[in-house]
Amino acid sequence: MSNMVECCIKVVVRYLSKRGAAMSAKPIAVIILGMHRSGTSLLAQTVRSLGVHMGHEHQMVPPREDNPEGFWEHAEIVAVHDELLERLSSSWDATKPLPEQWWLTEGGMASRARLVDIVSRDFSGHPVWGFKDPRTCLLLPLWQSVFEELNMEPRYILSLRNPLNVAASLYKRDHFLHDKSFAIWNLYVLSSLYYTSHKRRIVIDYDRLLEQPVETGQRISDFLNIPYGAAERARVGGLPKPGLRHSSFSMQDVWEDRLVPAMVRQTYQIGLSGERDSDALCTDELRENVQNAYDQMVQIDRLLNHEKSYRIRIYWAGADGRFTEDKSTYITVSAKGQKSLQTVEIRESLGSVLRIDFFTEPAYFKLSKLSLVYEGEEANLLRGYAKEYVQFLAFTGVGEEADCVSGISTGNTSQLLIRDLPPHGETATLRLELSCSFEIGEDVVQALQLQHSAEVALSAALHDAGLRIERLLTANAEKEKALKLAAKQIGEQIDTLELLCEDSRRREAKLAAISRDLQEQRAEASRLNAEIERREQQAKEERVLLIRQKDLEIENYRQEVASYSGSLSWKITLPLRMGREIERSAKRRFKGWAKGLLQRYAIRRNQHSLHAGLTGRLPYKQYALIFSHTNYLESMGGTEKYIYEQASYLSQNNVGIIQIYPGQSYSLLNTKEDTFYGVVVSDQFRGFYSVQEITEWLSRIHRHLAEIYTHHLLNWQISDYTALLRNVEEAGVLPHTFFMHDFFALCSSYHMMYQPKIRQSIKEAKERRTCIADIITTAGTDAAICQNCTHGIALAEWREALRPVLHQSDRIVVPSDFVKETVAAVYPDMTDKIRVRGHLIFDRQTIIYKSPPENRKIRIAFLGYKMENKGWSVWERLYKDEALGRLYEFHHIGSQEKYADQVSVHRYSFLLEGRMGAPNLLIAQDIDLVLLWSIVPESYSYTLQESIAAGVPVLTSPQSGNIAVTIDAHPELGKVLSGEDELKAFLFDPEHVRNYVSGDRARYVLEYNHLPSGKREARS
């Protein structure tokens, strides 16, 4: 019931206020203020759609390419504004305030009169009218005097837009640097808030006007007390167009971007507070904040933009008729051609003569006003009084400038004397308006020539006399010239001989240098021939050694096979082995046939689909282009998890993703044709396509692309990748981030595992070790371990193919310092581009007490996929050990199948349960230890982060790479055990283990570690 009464009261109040406005005798002037590129044109359209008269269309500034919807500015008002700013030595892109009391200058008063005429002629017959021009923010004092003279009520609507978006728009249109754009924005917005402090006003946010046009129209109609019916709602709602927003910086970006000056943030905060609460605009606190900010801006401008000032001294004769220093004063002026108003109070009688002394340097002066104020009267001393000039070349103006004194000072004592001053008593006031400049323009020179024709004629006569004298001197100097010519010819001959001698010396020196170079080249050729012979001999010896080693290897294998084949078990299992080999061969053929068939079916389906194919609709306006090795919707490895998290984050920020991945397993260095790649657009698989088809599609949608992320090039052909990347960059450069989730960009062994070229036994073939320490020590391809490794055969070609891609990328992101150190050793010239950024961050720490597992077995878990690289063999030996089974419960977190009675299996889905799915399972099952026994160096480990988040200690080996590095740096997170023997020794001490797993443990919430936009990092 109370809500209904409140609504009725609001309706009655609105009706009465609108009725009162309609009955008001004063016309209402609606003034739209705001910085350029801040949505003032759309705001003017909105106000016009509500019925406010903005002028006739033929009076408006016509649309342009940068504003096709129209400016909605009265062309004549804009012209007056531009002319006035020019007369004040300013312009629309000014970064500092106008001079003090500029509206009282001659130019200000003339512009005011023109504006009064325009308003009276075009708007006086309308009860509610308005106009828009961003320059009005700087010229408000002049307009407020116009409204007072015409008895009109001004109401101000301020358009506020994010300064980062304004700066981006000005950079695109005018190529302004951000510093200048911020300075212009601050001057316009702060001036509009300052000059409307005690006026009726509202602030409209540009983004809100785009997103909620109908609601914003309601707010404006309430402010103006004008009707807002269904027709007005329909018109206002249809005004915003999708293409009006070209930049999308948020308010948070303003607070976080260090390039935004503190003064701009303060002004934006004041504007936002007024936009959110219109009543706040009327508070003393906001007015005081605006006043302080404006005063600070003026003070900073005075500090940074001060100009050299010059003195003009004024003498008066007094009662004794003499000029002395004690009867004088001075005024200070600038020499930039700007007009200044000066007032001089004199506490004694001036006498009958006034003298003004100008600069000692030659300069152009214009004295527009010189008046004497006494006893309530004002006498114009430039009209009707005798004037006398000393060392001052003066000329008189015409028309409006007839009473001005203009001229050029020509000596050290340039003076203007005014005689026969009127009687004025013991006190008087002088008022002067003048400008001066050391730059003398062509118009001043022409005016002097017209008004001083006698001097010009005398100058011409002197010029003619000078020409005659010059001809006489020329005639008398003929003989002297002949002598000088002869002497010059002799001198030239001597110079020629000296040049020939110098050229001969240079040629001899050059010949000697060529001879030395030839000798050095011959010596180098001899050395190279010797080196070639040495290398040929070395290669011959290596081939012989290689043949011997191969023979030895074959012999060893032959002996081993012979020993196996002689055994009974070998003979019995022969049919089984042959059957398994036949089965594997058939499976491989069937799998290849099925995959090719499915791919051909998908390609054929894509060509006949208009909705799911490349011609389908793009639901987002902006997209990030992602290159990777698998469909992130179908696989959940570490890289795919990160892409899934990245896609989710970008989607929340209205940015979609386009993922491209290989349709089959291609080789990086091959150049196979008829390759096909899968395309995923915003969580929808669009099909497999050729490189040419994807290239043409990306060209069509390039305007939607915002950034490029390369996550992995496994299974890619580098030629296909560079072709797609080159096509995108040719259409327009985009920020490119290259991720190294492992070591694929360094070596085809992306786990950096050493594989010798020659194996002497089956036992040695099973031994695995990493080569990272050797690579870091010797920095790159010179490492001896690479030359003896099968992956080193094509290593130089591998890195040569990837180096241009890394060089062209804007930044290289690695997940850990462990990876950064290895990458920097191989690519030292890329070190400045490398950014270390983990995939996840720990948030919201909680400390829990873990009690010792007294009345139950100790629980140890294997976390992750069933893979040999993750230490699966070690895990199998542990859970099959009956002695350990009596002490421990074995759990597998993340397995999709029950594979052993001794192991409890716990399934979870990263897609459904998110990044906390595994930590929550570890906590729910009260796991005491996690085994992460990777036998290859991990660059980063999701399973490690999940274990830390659950507060469960980790057991790992030195071979696990970043896992071991992290545990070494933080021993409270787990143990690094030297091998399987030390692992079992630790596990077979149950009392020690129970004490170790108990006590205070930290738990965390895992959050996605978002990578900032490449645009922002480039700008920074």
mmCIF file of N, CA and C in Angstrom, residues 803-895:
data_model
loop_
_atom_site.group_PDB
_atom_site.id
_atom_site.type_symbol
_atom_site.label_atom_id
_atom_site.label_comp_id
_atom_site.label_asym_id
_atom_site.label_seq_id
_atom_site.Cartn_x
_atom_site.Cartn_y
_atom_site.Cartn_z
ATOM 1 N N ARG A 803 62.748 -19.936 -34.604
ATOM 2 C CA ARG A 803 63.298 -18.652 -34.156
ATOM 3 C C ARG A 803 62.555 -17.446 -34.734
ATOM 4 N N PRO A 804 62.220 -17.400 -36.049
ATOM 5 C CA PRO A 804 61.476 -16.224 -36.556
ATOM 6 C C PRO A 804 60.129 -16.039 -35.866
ATOM 7 N N VAL A 805 59.463 -17.148 -35.532
ATOM 8 C CA VAL A 805 58.174 -17.036 -34.847
ATOM 9 C C VAL A 805 58.357 -16.393 -33.479
ATOM 10 N N LEU A 806 59.373 -16.849 -32.734
ATOM 11 C CA LEU A 806 59.645 -16.270 -31.420
ATOM 12 C C LEU A 806 60.066 -14.816 -31.546
ATOM 13 N N HIS A 807 60.848 -14.506 -32.575
ATOM 14 C CA HIS A 807 61.322 -13.131 -32.765
ATOM 15 C C HIS A 807 60.163 -12.174 -33.055
ATOM 16 N N GLN A 808 59.178 -12.623 -33.836
ATOM 17 C CA GLN A 808 58.065 -11.751 -34.209
ATOM 18 C C GLN A 808 57.014 -11.639 -33.112
ATOM 19 N N SER A 809 57.002 -12.559 -32.155
ATOM 20 C CA SER A 809 56.009 -12.481 -31.081
ATOM 21 C C SER A 809 56.343 -11.308 -30.158
ATOM 22 N N ASP A 810 55.298 -10.751 -29.531
ATOM 23 C CA ASP A 810 55.488 -9.610 -28.639
ATOM 24 C C ASP A 810 56.005 -10.042 -27.265
ATOM 25 N N ARG A 811 55.632 -11.227 -26.825
ATOM 26 C CA ARG A 811 56.100 -11.709 -25.534
ATOM 27 C C ARG A 811 56.054 -13.232 -25.526
ATOM 28 N N ILE A 812 56.931 -13.837 -24.721
ATOM 29 C CA ILE A 812 57.011 -15.286 -24.564
ATOM 30 C C ILE A 812 56.671 -15.598 -23.115
ATOM 31 N N VAL A 813 55.626 -16.362 -22.900
ATOM 32 C CA VAL A 813 55.146 -16.652 -21.541
ATOM 33 C C VAL A 813 55.531 -18.079 -21.176
ATOM 34 N N VAL A 814 56.251 -18.236 -20.069
ATOM 35 C CA VAL A 814 56.633 -19.552 -19.548
ATOM 36 C C VAL A 814 56.017 -19.710 -18.170
ATOM 37 N N PRO A 815 55.743 -20.960 -17.743
ATOM 38 C CA PRO A 815 55.007 -21.143 -16.488
ATOM 39 C C PRO A 815 55.877 -21.123 -15.238
ATOM 40 N N SER A 816 57.228 -21.116 -15.379
ATOM 41 C CA SER A 816 58.062 -21.187 -14.183
ATOM 42 C C SER A 816 59.454 -20.660 -14.507
ATOM 43 N N ASP A 817 60.198 -20.273 -13.436
ATOM 44 C CA ASP A 817 61.584 -19.845 -13.601
ATOM 45 C C ASP A 817 62.457 -20.989 -14.103
ATOM 46 N N PHE A 818 62.077 -22.218 -13.770
ATOM 47 C CA PHE A 818 62.793 -23.402 -14.244
ATOM 48 C C PHE A 818 62.815 -23.438 -15.771
ATOM 49 N N VAL A 819 61.683 -23.157 -16.392
ATOM 50 C CA VAL A 819 61.604 -23.132 -17.860
ATOM 51 C C VAL A 819 62.329 -21.912 -18.415
ATOM 52 N N LYS A 820 62.172 -20.759 -17.738
ATOM 53 C CA LYS A 820 62.812 -19.539 -18.231
ATOM 54 C C LYS A 820 64.320 -19.699 -18.339
ATOM 55 N N GLU A 821 64.932 -20.307 -17.338
ATOM 56 C CA GLU A 821 66.384 -20.479 -17.351
ATOM 57 C C GLU A 821 66.819 -21.336 -18.534
ATOM 58 N N THR A 822 66.049 -22.385 -18.847
ATOM 59 C CA THR A 822 66.397 -23.262 -19.969
ATOM 60 C C THR A 822 66.203 -22.545 -21.304
ATOM 61 N N VAL A 823 65.094 -21.828 -21.462
ATOM 62 C CA VAL A 823 64.819 -21.114 -22.714
ATOM 63 C C VAL A 823 65.862 -20.038 -22.944
ATOM 64 N N ALA A 824 66.223 -19.304 -21.888
ATOM 65 C CA ALA A 824 67.213 -18.235 -22.026
ATOM 66 C C ALA A 824 68.578 -18.781 -22.431
ATOM 67 N N ALA A 825 68.897 -20.025 -22.040
ATOM 68 C CA ALA A 825 70.172 -20.621 -22.434
ATOM 69 C C ALA A 825 70.204 -20.916 -23.926
ATOM 70 N N VAL A 826 69.050 -21.310 -24.496
ATOM 71 C CA VAL A 826 68.988 -21.652 -25.922
ATOM 72 C C VAL A 826 68.761 -20.409 -26.780
ATOM 73 N N TYR A 827 67.907 -19.503 -26.303
ATOM 74 C CA TYR A 827 67.604 -18.279 -27.058
ATOM 75 C C TYR A 827 67.977 -17.058 -26.203
ATOM 76 N N PRO A 828 69.263 -16.776 -26.005
ATOM 77 C CA PRO A 828 69.644 -15.652 -25.127
ATOM 78 C C PRO A 828 69.155 -14.306 -25.645
ATOM 79 N N ASP A 829 68.976 -14.169 -26.973
ATOM 80 C CA ASP A 829 68.514 -12.894 -27.516
ATOM 81 C C ASP A 829 67.024 -12.660 -27.280
ATOM 82 N N MET A 830 66.321 -13.667 -26.766
ATOM 83 C CA MET A 830 64.872 -13.518 -26.502
ATOM 84 C C MET A 830 64.581 -13.259 -25.016
ATOM 85 N N THR A 831 65.619 -13.109 -24.193
ATOM 86 C CA THR A 831 65.413 -13.050 -22.744
ATOM 87 C C THR A 831 64.481 -11.918 -22.339
ATOM 88 N N ASP A 832 64.598 -10.753 -23.004
ATOM 89 C CA ASP A 832 63.769 -9.595 -22.618
ATOM 90 C C ASP A 832 62.290 -9.834 -22.857
ATOM 91 N N LYS A 833 61.967 -10.781 -23.749
ATOM 92 C CA LYS A 833 60.554 -11.039 -24.048
ATOM 93 C C LYS A 833 59.901 -12.019 -23.082
ATOM 94 N N ILE A 834 60.717 -12.733 -22.317
ATOM 95 C CA ILE A 834 60.192 -13.844 -21.517
ATOM 96 C C ILE A 834 59.475 -13.307 -20.284
ATOM 97 N N ARG A 835 58.243 -13.782 -20.066
ATOM 98 C CA ARG A 835 57.459 -13.440 -18.876
ATOM 99 C C ARG A 835 57.139 -14.735 -18.134
ATOM 100 N N VAL A 836 57.418 -14.782 -16.850
ATOM 101 C CA VAL A 836 57.099 -15.961 -16.032
ATOM 102 C C VAL A 836 55.710 -15.750 -15.429
ATOM 103 N N ARG A 837 54.795 -16.656 -15.735
ATOM 104 C CA ARG A 837 53.431 -16.530 -15.207
ATOM 105 C C ARG A 837 52.826 -17.922 -15.052
ATOM 106 N N GLY A 838 52.635 -18.334 -13.805
ATOM 107 C CA GLY A 838 52.024 -19.625 -13.533
ATOM 108 C C GLY A 838 50.576 -19.657 -13.976
ATOM 109 N N HIS A 839 50.065 -20.876 -14.234
ATOM 110 C CA HIS A 839 48.692 -20.998 -14.707
ATOM 111 C C HIS A 839 47.676 -20.690 -13.622
ATOM 112 N N LEU A 840 48.034 -20.969 -12.363
ATOM 113 C CA LEU A 840 47.104 -20.800 -11.251
ATOM 114 C C LEU A 840 47.752 -19.964 -10.163
ATOM 115 N N ILE A 841 46.927 -19.351 -9.318
ATOM 116 C CA ILE A 841 47.414 -18.632 -8.147
ATOM 117 C C ILE A 841 46.649 -19.121 -6.928
ATOM 118 N N PHE A 842 47.312 -19.011 -5.771
ATOM 119 C CA PHE A 842 46.708 -19.462 -4.524
ATOM 120 C C PHE A 842 46.010 -18.280 -3.851
ATOM 121 N N ASP A 843 44.779 -18.489 -3.429
ATOM 122 C CA ASP A 843 43.985 -17.428 -2.825
ATOM 123 C C ASP A 843 43.302 -17.959 -1.564
ATOM 124 N N ARG A 844 42.955 -17.063 -0.679
ATOM 125 C CA ARG A 844 42.168 -17.364 0.525
ATOM 126 C C ARG A 844 42.765 -18.524 1.341
ATOM 127 N N GLN A 845 43.914 -18.271 1.927
ATOM 128 C CA GLN A 845 44.599 -19.301 2.726
ATOM 129 C C GLN A 845 43.832 -19.583 4.024
ATOM 130 N N THR A 846 43.741 -20.846 4.351
ATOM 131 C CA THR A 846 43.217 -21.258 5.655
ATOM 132 C C THR A 846 44.197 -22.261 6.275
ATOM 133 N N ILE A 847 44.372 -22.202 7.585
ATOM 134 C CA ILE A 847 45.278 -23.113 8.307
ATOM 135 C C ILE A 847 44.429 -24.125 9.073
ATOM 136 N N ILE A 848 44.677 -25.417 8.821
ATOM 137 C CA ILE A 848 43.956 -26.481 9.530
ATOM 138 C C ILE A 848 44.970 -27.371 10.249
ATOM 139 N N TYR A 849 44.497 -28.002 11.282
ATOM 140 C CA TYR A 849 45.367 -28.956 11.985
ATOM 141 C C TYR A 849 45.054 -30.356 11.497
ATOM 142 N N LYS A 850 46.078 -31.035 11.012
ATOM 143 C CA LYS A 850 45.938 -32.404 10.511
ATOM 144 C C LYS A 850 46.373 -33.359 11.632
ATOM 145 N N SER A 851 45.417 -34.100 12.141
ATOM 146 C CA SER A 851 45.737 -35.017 13.226
ATOM 147 C C SER A 851 46.418 -36.265 12.666
ATOM 148 N N PRO A 852 47.263 -36.953 13.454
ATOM 149 C CA PRO A 852 47.964 -38.170 12.953
ATOM 150 C C PRO A 852 46.947 -39.285 12.654
ATOM 151 N N PRO A 853 47.148 -40.025 11.562
ATOM 152 C CA PRO A 853 46.248 -41.142 11.236
ATOM 153 C C PRO A 853 46.520 -42.357 12.146
ATOM 154 N N GLU A 854 45.927 -42.327 13.375
ATOM 155 C CA GLU A 854 46.240 -43.349 14.377
ATOM 156 C C GLU A 854 45.453 -44.643 14.168
ATOM 157 N N ASN A 855 44.150 -44.544 13.974
ATOM 158 C CA ASN A 855 43.284 -45.724 13.957
ATOM 159 C C ASN A 855 42.929 -46.178 12.545
ATOM 160 N N ARG A 856 43.739 -45.822 11.611
ATOM 161 C CA ARG A 856 43.506 -46.248 10.229
ATOM 162 C C ARG A 856 44.838 -46.317 9.507
ATOM 163 N N LYS A 857 44.791 -46.874 8.271
ATOM 164 C CA LYS A 857 46.001 -46.922 7.466
ATOM 165 C C LYS A 857 46.324 -45.507 6.935
ATOM 166 N N ILE A 858 47.581 -45.306 6.643
ATOM 167 C CA ILE A 858 47.996 -44.048 5.995
ATOM 168 C C ILE A 858 47.520 -44.074 4.547
ATOM 169 N N ARG A 859 46.976 -42.948 4.063
ATOM 170 C CA ARG A 859 46.394 -42.911 2.711
ATOM 171 C C ARG A 859 47.332 -42.161 1.757
ATOM 172 N N ILE A 860 47.747 -42.866 0.722
ATOM 173 C CA ILE A 860 48.618 -42.289 -0.308
ATOM 174 C C ILE A 860 47.881 -42.349 -1.637
ATOM 175 N N ALA A 861 48.005 -41.271 -2.429
ATOM 176 C CA ALA A 861 47.229 -41.170 -3.674
ATOM 177 C C ALA A 861 48.145 -40.894 -4.850
ATOM 178 N N PHE A 862 47.759 -41.464 -5.996
ATOM 179 C CA PHE A 862 48.337 -41.115 -7.297
ATOM 180 C C PHE A 862 47.379 -40.113 -7.943
ATOM 181 N N LEU A 863 47.875 -38.947 -8.338
ATOM 182 C CA LEU A 863 47.012 -37.876 -8.849
ATOM 183 C C LEU A 863 47.331 -37.638 -10.319
ATOM 184 N N GLY A 864 46.326 -37.809 -11.201
ATOM 185 C CA GLY A 864 46.530 -37.522 -12.619
ATOM 186 C C GLY A 864 46.284 -38.720 -13.503
ATOM 187 N N TYR A 865 46.739 -38.571 -14.773
ATOM 188 C CA TYR A 865 46.509 -39.602 -15.776
ATOM 189 C C TYR A 865 47.426 -40.808 -15.558
ATOM 190 N N LYS A 866 46.978 -41.961 -16.075
ATOM 191 C CA LYS A 866 47.750 -43.199 -16.045
ATOM 192 C C LYS A 866 48.746 -43.162 -17.207
ATOM 193 N N MET A 867 49.946 -42.601 -16.941
ATOM 194 C CA MET A 867 50.960 -42.439 -17.978
ATOM 195 C C MET A 867 52.324 -42.842 -17.414
ATOM 196 N N GLU A 868 53.150 -43.457 -18.273
ATOM 197 C CA GLU A 868 54.473 -43.907 -17.844
ATOM 198 C C GLU A 868 55.326 -42.715 -17.427
ATOM 199 N N ASN A 869 55.196 -41.571 -18.156
ATOM 200 C CA ASN A 869 55.996 -40.399 -17.824
ATOM 201 C C ASN A 869 55.682 -39.858 -16.439
ATOM 202 N N LYS A 870 54.479 -40.142 -15.925
ATOM 203 C CA LYS A 870 54.071 -39.639 -14.614
ATOM 204 C C LYS A 870 54.503 -40.581 -13.473
ATOM 205 N N GLY A 871 55.282 -41.614 -13.762
ATOM 206 C CA GLY A 871 55.759 -42.528 -12.731
ATOM 207 C C GLY A 871 54.823 -43.684 -12.466
ATOM 208 N N TRP A 872 54.104 -44.137 -13.516
ATOM 209 C CA TRP A 872 53.102 -45.193 -13.326
ATOM 210 C C TRP A 872 53.744 -46.511 -12.882
ATOM 211 N N SER A 873 54.902 -46.848 -13.413
ATOM 212 C CA SER A 873 55.549 -48.114 -13.041
ATOM 213 C C SER A 873 55.877 -48.142 -11.560
ATOM 214 N N VAL A 874 56.354 -47.013 -11.036
ATOM 215 C CA VAL A 874 56.666 -46.952 -9.603
ATOM 216 C C VAL A 874 55.390 -47.142 -8.794
ATOM 217 N N TRP A 875 54.291 -46.490 -9.222
ATOM 218 C CA TRP A 875 53.002 -46.604 -8.523
ATOM 219 C C TRP A 875 52.524 -48.066 -8.529
ATOM 220 N N GLU A 876 52.688 -48.744 -9.675
ATOM 221 C CA GLU A 876 52.273 -50.146 -9.751
ATOM 222 C C GLU A 876 53.044 -51.014 -8.751
ATOM 223 N N ARG A 877 54.348 -50.789 -8.668
ATOM 224 C CA ARG A 877 55.147 -51.588 -7.746
ATOM 225 C C ARG A 877 54.784 -51.297 -6.286
ATOM 226 N N LEU A 878 54.375 -50.075 -6.009
ATOM 227 C CA LEU A 878 54.006 -49.738 -4.631
ATOM 228 C C LEU A 878 52.716 -50.436 -4.212
ATOM 229 N N TYR A 879 51.630 -50.295 -5.039
ATOM 230 C CA TYR A 879 50.359 -50.853 -4.583
ATOM 231 C C TYR A 879 50.334 -52.387 -4.680
ATOM 232 N N LYS A 880 51.255 -52.964 -5.456
ATOM 233 C CA LYS A 880 51.328 -54.441 -5.519
ATOM 234 C C LYS A 880 52.188 -55.032 -4.407
ATOM 235 N N ASP A 881 52.909 -54.158 -3.657
ATOM 236 C CA ASP A 881 53.757 -54.623 -2.562
ATOM 237 C C ASP A 881 52.859 -54.969 -1.370
ATOM 238 N N GLU A 882 52.793 -56.262 -1.000
ATOM 239 C CA GLU A 882 51.886 -56.705 0.065
ATOM 240 C C GLU A 882 52.270 -56.095 1.405
ATOM 241 N N ALA A 883 53.573 -55.926 1.670
ATOM 242 C CA ALA A 883 54.005 -55.345 2.946
ATOM 243 C C ALA A 883 53.522 -53.905 3.073
ATOM 244 N N LEU A 884 53.632 -53.136 1.973
ATOM 245 C CA LEU A 884 53.129 -51.758 2.011
ATOM 246 C C LEU A 884 51.612 -51.734 2.121
ATOM 247 N N GLY A 885 50.948 -52.750 1.524
ATOM 248 C CA GLY A 885 49.492 -52.810 1.578
ATOM 249 C C GLY A 885 48.954 -52.938 2.986
ATOM 250 N N ARG A 886 49.779 -53.530 3.896
ATOM 251 C CA ARG A 886 49.326 -53.643 5.289
ATOM 252 C C ARG A 886 49.448 -52.309 6.030
ATOM 253 N N LEU A 887 50.199 -51.367 5.476
ATOM 254 C CA LEU A 887 50.412 -50.075 6.146
ATOM 255 C C LEU A 887 49.628 -48.929 5.495
ATOM 256 N N TYR A 888 49.327 -49.062 4.180
ATOM 257 C CA TYR A 888 48.801 -47.932 3.429
ATOM 258 C C TYR A 888 47.513 -48.292 2.685
ATOM 259 N N GLU A 889 46.631 -47.305 2.542
ATOM 260 C CA GLU A 889 45.516 -47.356 1.596
ATOM 261 C C GLU A 889 45.962 -46.649 0.327
ATOM 262 N N PHE A 890 45.709 -47.257 -0.832
ATOM 263 C CA PHE A 890 46.109 -46.676 -2.107
ATOM 264 C C PHE A 890 44.878 -46.097 -2.804
ATOM 265 N N HIS A 891 44.978 -44.825 -3.248
ATOM 266 C CA HIS A 891 43.884 -44.137 -3.931
ATOM 267 C C HIS A 891 44.407 -43.560 -5.241
ATOM 268 N N HIS A 892 43.533 -43.525 -6.247
ATOM 269 C CA HIS A 892 43.874 -42.884 -7.520
ATOM 270 C C HIS A 892 42.817 -41.802 -7.789
ATOM 271 N N ILE A 893 43.251 -40.531 -7.754
ATOM 272 C CA ILE A 893 42.358 -39.390 -7.989
ATOM 273 C C ILE A 893 42.418 -39.042 -9.469
ATOM 274 N N GLY A 894 41.311 -39.232 -10.171
ATOM 275 C CA GLY A 894 41.250 -38.866 -11.583
ATOM 276 C C GLY A 894 41.232 -40.030 -12.535
ATOM 277 N N SER A 895 41.208 -41.263 -12.051
ATOM 278 C CA SER A 895 41.140 -42.416 -12.935
ATOM 279 C C SER A 895 39.695 -42.667 -13.359
#
